[in-house]
Tab-separated table of C-alpha atoms in Angstrom:
chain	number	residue	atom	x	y	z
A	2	UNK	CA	70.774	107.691	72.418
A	3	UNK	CA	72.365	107.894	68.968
A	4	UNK	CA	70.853	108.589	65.786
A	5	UNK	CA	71.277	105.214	63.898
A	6	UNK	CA	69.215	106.423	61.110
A	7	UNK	CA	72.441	108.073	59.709
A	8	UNK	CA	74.806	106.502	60.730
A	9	UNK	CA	74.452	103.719	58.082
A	10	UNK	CA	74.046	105.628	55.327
A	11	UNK	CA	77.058	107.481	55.853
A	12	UNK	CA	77.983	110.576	57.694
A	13	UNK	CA	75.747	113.434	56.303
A	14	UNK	CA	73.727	116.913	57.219
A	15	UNK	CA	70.566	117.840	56.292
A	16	UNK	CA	71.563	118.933	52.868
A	17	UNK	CA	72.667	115.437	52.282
A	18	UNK	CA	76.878	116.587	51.869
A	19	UNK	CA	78.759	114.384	53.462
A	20	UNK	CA	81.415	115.274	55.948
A	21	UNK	CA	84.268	115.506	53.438
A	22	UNK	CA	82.062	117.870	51.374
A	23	UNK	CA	81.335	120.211	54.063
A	24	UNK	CA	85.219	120.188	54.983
A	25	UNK	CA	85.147	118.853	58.157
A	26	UNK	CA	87.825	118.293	60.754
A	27	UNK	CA	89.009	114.846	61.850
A	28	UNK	CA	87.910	115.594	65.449
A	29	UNK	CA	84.401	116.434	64.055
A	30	UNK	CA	84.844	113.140	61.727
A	31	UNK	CA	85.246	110.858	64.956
A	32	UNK	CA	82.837	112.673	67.171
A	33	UNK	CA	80.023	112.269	64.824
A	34	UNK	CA	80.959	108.307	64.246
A	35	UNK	CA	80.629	107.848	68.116
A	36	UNK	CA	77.545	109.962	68.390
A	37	UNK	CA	75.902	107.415	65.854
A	38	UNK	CA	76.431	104.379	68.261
A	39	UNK	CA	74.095	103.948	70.515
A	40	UNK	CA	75.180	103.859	74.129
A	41	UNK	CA	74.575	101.511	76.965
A	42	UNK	CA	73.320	103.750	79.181
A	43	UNK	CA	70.790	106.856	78.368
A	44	UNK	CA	72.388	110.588	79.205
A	45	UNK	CA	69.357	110.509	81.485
A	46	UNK	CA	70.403	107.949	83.560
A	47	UNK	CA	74.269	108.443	83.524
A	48	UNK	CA	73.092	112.411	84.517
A	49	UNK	CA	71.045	110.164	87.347
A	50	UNK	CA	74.142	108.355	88.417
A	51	UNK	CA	76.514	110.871	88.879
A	52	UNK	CA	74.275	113.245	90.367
A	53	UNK	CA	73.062	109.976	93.137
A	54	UNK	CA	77.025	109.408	93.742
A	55	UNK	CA	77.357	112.939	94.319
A	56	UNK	CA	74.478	113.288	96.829
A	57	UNK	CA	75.542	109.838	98.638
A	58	UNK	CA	79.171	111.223	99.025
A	59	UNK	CA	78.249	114.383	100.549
A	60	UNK	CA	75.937	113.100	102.549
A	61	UNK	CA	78.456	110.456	104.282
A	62	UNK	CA	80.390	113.303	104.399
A	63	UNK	CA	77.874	115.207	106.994
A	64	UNK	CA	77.597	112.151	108.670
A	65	UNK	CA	74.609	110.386	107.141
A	66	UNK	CA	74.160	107.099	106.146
A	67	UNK	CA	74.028	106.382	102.943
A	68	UNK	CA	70.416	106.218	101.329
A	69	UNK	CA	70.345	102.798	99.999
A	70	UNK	CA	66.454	103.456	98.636
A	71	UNK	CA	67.891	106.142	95.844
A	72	UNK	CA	70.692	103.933	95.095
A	73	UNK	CA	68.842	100.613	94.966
A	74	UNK	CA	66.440	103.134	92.391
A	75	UNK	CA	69.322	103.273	89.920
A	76	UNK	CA	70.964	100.149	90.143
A	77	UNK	CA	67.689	98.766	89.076
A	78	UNK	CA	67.408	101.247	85.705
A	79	UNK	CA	70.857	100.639	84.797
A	80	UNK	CA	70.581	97.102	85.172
A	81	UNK	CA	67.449	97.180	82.875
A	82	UNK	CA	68.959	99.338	80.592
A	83	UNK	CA	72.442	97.270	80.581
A	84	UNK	CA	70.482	94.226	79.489
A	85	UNK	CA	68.560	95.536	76.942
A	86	UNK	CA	71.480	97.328	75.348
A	87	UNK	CA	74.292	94.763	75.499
A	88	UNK	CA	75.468	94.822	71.929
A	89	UNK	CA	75.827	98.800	72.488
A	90	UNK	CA	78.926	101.133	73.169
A	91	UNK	CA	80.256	101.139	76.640
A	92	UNK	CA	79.601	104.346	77.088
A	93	UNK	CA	82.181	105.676	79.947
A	94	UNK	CA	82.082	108.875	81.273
A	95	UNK	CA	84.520	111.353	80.789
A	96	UNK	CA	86.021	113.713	83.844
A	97	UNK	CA	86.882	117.355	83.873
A	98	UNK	CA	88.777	117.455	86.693
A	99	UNK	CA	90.704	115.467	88.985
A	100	UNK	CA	88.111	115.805	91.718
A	101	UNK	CA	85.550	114.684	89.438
A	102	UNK	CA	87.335	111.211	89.544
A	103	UNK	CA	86.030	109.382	92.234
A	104	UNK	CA	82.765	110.045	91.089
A	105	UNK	CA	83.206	109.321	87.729
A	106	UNK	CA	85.413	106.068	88.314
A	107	UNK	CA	82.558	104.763	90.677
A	108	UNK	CA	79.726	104.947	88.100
A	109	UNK	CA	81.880	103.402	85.185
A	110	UNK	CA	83.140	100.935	87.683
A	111	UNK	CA	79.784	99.897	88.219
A	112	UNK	CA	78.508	99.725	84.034
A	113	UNK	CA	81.426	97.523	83.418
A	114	UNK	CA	80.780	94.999	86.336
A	115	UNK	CA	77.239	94.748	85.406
A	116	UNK	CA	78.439	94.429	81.896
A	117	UNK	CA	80.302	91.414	82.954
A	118	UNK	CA	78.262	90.163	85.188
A	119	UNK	CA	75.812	89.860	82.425
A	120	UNK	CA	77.941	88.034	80.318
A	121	UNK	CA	78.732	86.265	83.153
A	122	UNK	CA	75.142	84.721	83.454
A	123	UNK	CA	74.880	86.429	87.088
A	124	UNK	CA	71.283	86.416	88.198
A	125	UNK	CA	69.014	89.537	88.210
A	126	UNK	CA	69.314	89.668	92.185
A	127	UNK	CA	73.199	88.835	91.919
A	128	UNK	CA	73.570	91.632	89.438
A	129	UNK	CA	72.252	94.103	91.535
A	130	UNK	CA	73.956	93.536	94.461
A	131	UNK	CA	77.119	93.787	92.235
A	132	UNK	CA	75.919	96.803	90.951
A	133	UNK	CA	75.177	98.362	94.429
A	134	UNK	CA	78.837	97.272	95.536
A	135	UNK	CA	80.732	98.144	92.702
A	136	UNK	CA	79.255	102.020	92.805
A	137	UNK	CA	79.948	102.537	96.618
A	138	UNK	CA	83.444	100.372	96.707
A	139	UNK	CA	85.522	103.521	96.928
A	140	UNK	CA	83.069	105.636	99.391
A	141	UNK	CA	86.246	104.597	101.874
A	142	UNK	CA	88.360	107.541	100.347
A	143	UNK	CA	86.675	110.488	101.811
A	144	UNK	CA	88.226	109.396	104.992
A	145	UNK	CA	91.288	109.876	102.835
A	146	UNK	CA	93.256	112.576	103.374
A	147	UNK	CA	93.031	115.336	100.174
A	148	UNK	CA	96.437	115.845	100.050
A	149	UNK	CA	97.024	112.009	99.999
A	150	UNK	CA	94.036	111.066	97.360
A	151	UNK	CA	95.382	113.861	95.144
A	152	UNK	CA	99.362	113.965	95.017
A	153	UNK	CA	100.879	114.010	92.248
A	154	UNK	CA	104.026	112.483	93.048
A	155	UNK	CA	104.741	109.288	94.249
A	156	UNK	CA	103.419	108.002	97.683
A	157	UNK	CA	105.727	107.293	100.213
A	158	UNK	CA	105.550	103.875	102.093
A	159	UNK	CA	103.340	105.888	104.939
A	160	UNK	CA	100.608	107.246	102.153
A	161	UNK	CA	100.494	103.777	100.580
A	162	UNK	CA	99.182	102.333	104.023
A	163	UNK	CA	96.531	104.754	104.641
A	164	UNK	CA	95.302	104.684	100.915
A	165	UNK	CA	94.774	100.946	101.276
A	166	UNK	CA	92.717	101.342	104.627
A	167	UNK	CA	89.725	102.595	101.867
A	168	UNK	CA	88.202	99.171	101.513
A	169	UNK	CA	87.831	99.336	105.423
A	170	UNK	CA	86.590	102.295	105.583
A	171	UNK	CA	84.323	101.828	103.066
A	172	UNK	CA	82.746	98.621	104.771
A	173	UNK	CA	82.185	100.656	108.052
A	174	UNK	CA	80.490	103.182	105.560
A	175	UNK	CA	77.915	100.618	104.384
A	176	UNK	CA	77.832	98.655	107.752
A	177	UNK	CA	76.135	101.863	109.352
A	178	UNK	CA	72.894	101.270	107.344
A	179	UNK	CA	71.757	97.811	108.454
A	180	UNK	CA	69.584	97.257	104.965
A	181	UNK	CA	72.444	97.289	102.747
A	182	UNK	CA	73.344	93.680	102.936
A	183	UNK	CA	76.130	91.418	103.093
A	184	UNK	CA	77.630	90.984	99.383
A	185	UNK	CA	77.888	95.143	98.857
A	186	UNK	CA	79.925	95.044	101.836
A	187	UNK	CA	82.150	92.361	100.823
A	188	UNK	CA	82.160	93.856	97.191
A	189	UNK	CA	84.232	96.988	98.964
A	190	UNK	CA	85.940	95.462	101.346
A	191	UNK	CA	87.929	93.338	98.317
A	192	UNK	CA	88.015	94.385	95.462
A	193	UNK	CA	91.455	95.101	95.834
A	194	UNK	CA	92.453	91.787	97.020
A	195	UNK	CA	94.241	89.772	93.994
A	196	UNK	CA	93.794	85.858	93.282
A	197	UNK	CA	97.397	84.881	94.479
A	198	UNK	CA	97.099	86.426	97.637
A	199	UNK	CA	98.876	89.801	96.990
A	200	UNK	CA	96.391	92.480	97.244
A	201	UNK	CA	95.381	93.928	100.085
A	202	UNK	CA	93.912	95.091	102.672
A	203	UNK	CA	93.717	90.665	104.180
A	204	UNK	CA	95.235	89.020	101.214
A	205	UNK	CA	93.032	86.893	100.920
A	206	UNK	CA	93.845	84.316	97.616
A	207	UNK	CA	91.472	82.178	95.334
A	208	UNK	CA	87.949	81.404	95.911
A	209	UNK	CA	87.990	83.229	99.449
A	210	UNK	CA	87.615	86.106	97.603
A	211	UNK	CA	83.460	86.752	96.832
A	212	UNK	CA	83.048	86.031	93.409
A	213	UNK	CA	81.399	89.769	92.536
A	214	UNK	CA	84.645	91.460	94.543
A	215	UNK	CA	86.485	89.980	91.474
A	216	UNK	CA	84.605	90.991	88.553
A	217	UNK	CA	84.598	93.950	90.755
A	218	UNK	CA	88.295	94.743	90.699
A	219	UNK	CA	88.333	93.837	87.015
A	220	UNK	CA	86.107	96.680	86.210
A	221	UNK	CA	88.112	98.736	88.613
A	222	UNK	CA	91.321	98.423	87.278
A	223	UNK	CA	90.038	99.042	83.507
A	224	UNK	CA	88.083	101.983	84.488
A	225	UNK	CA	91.820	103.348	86.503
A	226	UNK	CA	93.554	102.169	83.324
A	227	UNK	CA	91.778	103.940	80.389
A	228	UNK	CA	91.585	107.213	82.199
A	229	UNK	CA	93.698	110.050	82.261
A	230	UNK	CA	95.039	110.600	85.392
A	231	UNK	CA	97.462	113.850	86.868
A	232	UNK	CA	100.341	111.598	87.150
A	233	UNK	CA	100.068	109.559	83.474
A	234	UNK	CA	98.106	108.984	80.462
A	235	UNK	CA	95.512	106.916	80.120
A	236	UNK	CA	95.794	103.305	77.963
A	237	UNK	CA	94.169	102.720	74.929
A	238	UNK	CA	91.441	100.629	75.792
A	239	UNK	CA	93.455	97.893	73.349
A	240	UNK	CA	95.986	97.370	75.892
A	241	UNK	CA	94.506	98.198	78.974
A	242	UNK	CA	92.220	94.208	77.973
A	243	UNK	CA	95.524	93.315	77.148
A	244	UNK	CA	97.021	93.840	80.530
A	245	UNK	CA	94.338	92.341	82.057
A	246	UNK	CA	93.817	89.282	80.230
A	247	UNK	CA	98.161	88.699	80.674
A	248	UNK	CA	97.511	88.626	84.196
A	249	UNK	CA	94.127	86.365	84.526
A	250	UNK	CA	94.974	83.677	86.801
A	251	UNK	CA	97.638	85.398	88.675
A	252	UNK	CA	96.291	88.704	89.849
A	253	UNK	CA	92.488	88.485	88.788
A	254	UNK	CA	90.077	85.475	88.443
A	255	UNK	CA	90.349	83.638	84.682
A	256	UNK	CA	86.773	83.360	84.200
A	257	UNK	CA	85.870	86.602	85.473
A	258	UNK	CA	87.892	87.832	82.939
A	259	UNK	CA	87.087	85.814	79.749
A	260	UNK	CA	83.766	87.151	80.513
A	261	UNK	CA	85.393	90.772	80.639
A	262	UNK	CA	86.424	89.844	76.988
A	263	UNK	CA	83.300	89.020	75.751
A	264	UNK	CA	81.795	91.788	76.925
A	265	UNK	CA	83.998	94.802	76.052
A	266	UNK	CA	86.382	92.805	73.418
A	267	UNK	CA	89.641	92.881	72.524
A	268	UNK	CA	88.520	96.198	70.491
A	269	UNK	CA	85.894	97.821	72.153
A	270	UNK	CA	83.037	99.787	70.373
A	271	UNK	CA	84.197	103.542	69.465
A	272	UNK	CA	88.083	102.435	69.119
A	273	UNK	CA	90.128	103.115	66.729
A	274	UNK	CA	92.123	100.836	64.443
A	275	UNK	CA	94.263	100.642	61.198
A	276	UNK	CA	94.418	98.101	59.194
A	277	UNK	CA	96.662	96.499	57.239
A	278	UNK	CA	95.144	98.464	54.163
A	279	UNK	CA	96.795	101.608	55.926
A	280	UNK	CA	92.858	102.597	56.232
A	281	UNK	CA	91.746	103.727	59.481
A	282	UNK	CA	88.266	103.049	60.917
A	283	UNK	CA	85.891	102.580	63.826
A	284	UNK	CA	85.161	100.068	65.675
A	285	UNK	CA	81.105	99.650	65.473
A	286	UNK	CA	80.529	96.480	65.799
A	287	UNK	CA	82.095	93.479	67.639
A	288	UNK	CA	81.917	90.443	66.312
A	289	UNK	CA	81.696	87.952	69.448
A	290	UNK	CA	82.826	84.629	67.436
A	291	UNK	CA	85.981	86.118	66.323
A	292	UNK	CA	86.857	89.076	68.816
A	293	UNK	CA	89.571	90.369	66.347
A	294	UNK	CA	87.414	90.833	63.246
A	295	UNK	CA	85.118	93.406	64.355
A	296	UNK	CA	82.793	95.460	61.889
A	297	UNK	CA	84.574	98.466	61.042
A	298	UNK	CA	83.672	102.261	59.875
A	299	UNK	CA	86.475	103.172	57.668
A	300	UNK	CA	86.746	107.007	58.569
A	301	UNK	CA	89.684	107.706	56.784
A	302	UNK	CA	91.772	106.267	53.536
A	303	UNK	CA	95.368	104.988	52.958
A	304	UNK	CA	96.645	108.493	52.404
A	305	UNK	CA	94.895	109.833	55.629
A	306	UNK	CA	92.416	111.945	53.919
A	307	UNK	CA	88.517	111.885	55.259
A	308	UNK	CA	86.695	109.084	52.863
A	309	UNK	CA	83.840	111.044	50.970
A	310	UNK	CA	81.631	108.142	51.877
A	311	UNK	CA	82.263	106.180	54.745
A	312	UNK	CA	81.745	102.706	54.570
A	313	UNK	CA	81.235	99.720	56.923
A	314	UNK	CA	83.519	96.274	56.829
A	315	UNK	CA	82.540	93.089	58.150
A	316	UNK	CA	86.106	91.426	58.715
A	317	UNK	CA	84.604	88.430	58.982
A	318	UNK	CA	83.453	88.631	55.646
A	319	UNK	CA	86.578	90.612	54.626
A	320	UNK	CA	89.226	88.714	54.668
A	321	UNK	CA	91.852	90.596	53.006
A	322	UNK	CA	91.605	93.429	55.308
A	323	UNK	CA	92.494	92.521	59.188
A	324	UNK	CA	93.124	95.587	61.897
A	325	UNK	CA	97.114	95.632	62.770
A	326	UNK	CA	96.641	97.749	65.730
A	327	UNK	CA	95.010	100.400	67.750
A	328	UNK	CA	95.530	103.793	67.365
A	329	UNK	CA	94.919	107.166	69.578
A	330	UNK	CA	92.508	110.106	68.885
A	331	UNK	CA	95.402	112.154	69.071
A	332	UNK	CA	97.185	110.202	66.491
A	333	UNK	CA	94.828	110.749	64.185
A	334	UNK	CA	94.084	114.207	64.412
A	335	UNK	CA	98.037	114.445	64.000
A	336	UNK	CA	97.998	111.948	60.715
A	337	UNK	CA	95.275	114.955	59.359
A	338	UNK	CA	97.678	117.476	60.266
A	339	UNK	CA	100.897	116.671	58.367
A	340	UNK	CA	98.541	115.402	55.613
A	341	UNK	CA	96.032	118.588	55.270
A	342	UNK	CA	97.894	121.288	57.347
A	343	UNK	CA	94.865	121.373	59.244
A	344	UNK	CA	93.202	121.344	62.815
């Protein structure tokens, strides 16, 4: 978990310098802002997720069944924890690799439905069999060919149609262990089926589709979205809410996704943003009445230098200061550059 005993009293070592006195790089500037917000999840249990998903993948692919006990084990803890630590930063995990992706993608996928779900006023029972669904939806794609899953190019029309057989597959997956109920198999079989009908692999329109399938492929899509991937770059997480929210009531569910609002915001904790000041800051603390004036850590000044003392606005209270848009790590770092020559 972070160390919030620092982090409001501004950005220092043990000597009590602050960053700027100790000459410190943007990239170590931003790193230590995000280490001071507490995340969602513990390492512990995100360690305990990836390394379930793991065993649960290789073990379908032997030709078990999957081990719903284990699974059931973490859903549980990260459901707990989720709850407890709502107000805290989404705290995604970041790949390596390109094989690390479907692992990755499926424990993120699940933290952000349960995230909405919450804010969604599911029930504790609901929740987990959301949770349990949105971890295993993709379990389909290791009857995916590799050369398929991974290529880098486009698919042609042939690769298109067996990609979308994964929901299918990954149905039959769950279907093989009789305990894992109904709603976790639903939860895979459509969460890429779209409210007007166009998804696939029955599309299926409207309220036909189970109501945790669509916060499911809400979370799915944001997860695909603000991840680099071999073939693009990921989306700020900005515009990736802003893609989604243009298409609520065409391709996903409007309520499921005002509740994706309220839960991640328009801003998300740990982004980015300059404002209007030409000050850029942090995002570290959303405000949920007003989704565009979040609490900000202004990192650095108007002329790009690191601030000597870091301090927090309320843009609520602030109301000459208002963020004019997100910004990119890598933007940063570069505004350092041409100002300080270095990095």
């Amino acid at each position: 978990m972070g160390k919030r005993g620092v982090f409001f009293k501004g950005i220092s070592d043990v000597e009590g310098k602050t960053s700027a006195d100790r000459g410190a790089t943007s990239r170590e500037i931003i790193i230590e802002a995000l280490e001071n917000i507490p995340p969602m999840l513990s390492d512990e249990t995100q360690k305990e997720a990836m390394k379930i998903i793991h065993y649960t993948v290789n073990n379908v692919k032997m030709g078990k069944v999957v081990d719903d006990k284990e699974v059931k084990r973490l859903i549980k803890n990260m459901v707990e924890e989720i709850i407890a630590n709502q107000d805290a930063m989404l705290n995604l995990i970041k790949i390596k690799s390109h094989d690390e992706y479907t692992f990755s993608h499926s424990v993120n996928v699940c933290m952000i439905a349960i995230l909405i779900g919450v804010r969604y006023q599911l029930p504790i029972d609901s929740l987990e069999e959301l949770a349990f669904g949105a971890m295993l939806q993709d379990l389909g794609k290791i009857m995916v060919p590799d050369e398929i899953l991974f290529k880098l190019g486009r698919l042609n029309e042939k690769e298109l149609e067996e990609i979308k057989k994964h929901p299918l597959y990954s149905q039959q997956i769950l279907s093989e262990n009789s305990r894992i109920g109904e709603l976790p198999k639903k939860i895979a079989y459509q969460h890429h089926e779209r409210w007007h009908g166009q998804g696939y692999p029955q599309r299926i329109s409207g309220e036909n589709i189970e109501l945790l399938a669509r916060i499911t492929a809400i979370a799915d899509v944001y997860d695909a979205l603000t991840t680099d991937r071999p073939y693009r770059k990921k989306f700020l997480p900005y515009d990736a809410v802003r893609l989604i929210v243009s298409r609520a009531d065409d391709e996903f569910y409007a309520d499921a996704v005002r509740a994706f609002v309220e839960s991640v915001s328009i801003y998300p904790l740990g982004s980015l943003v300059k404002l209007n000041t030409e000050e850029v800051g942090m995002v570290i603390k959303i405000n949920r009445k007003a989704i565009v004036r979040p609490t900000i850590r202004i990192l650095f000044n108007p002329s790009g230098n690191i601030m000597e003392e870091p301090i927090n606005i309320d843009l609520i209270k602030d109301r000459e200061r208002f963020v004019i848009c997100a910004i990119d790590e890598e933007e940063v770092y570069q505004m350092h550059t041409d100002q300080t020559g270095e990095e």
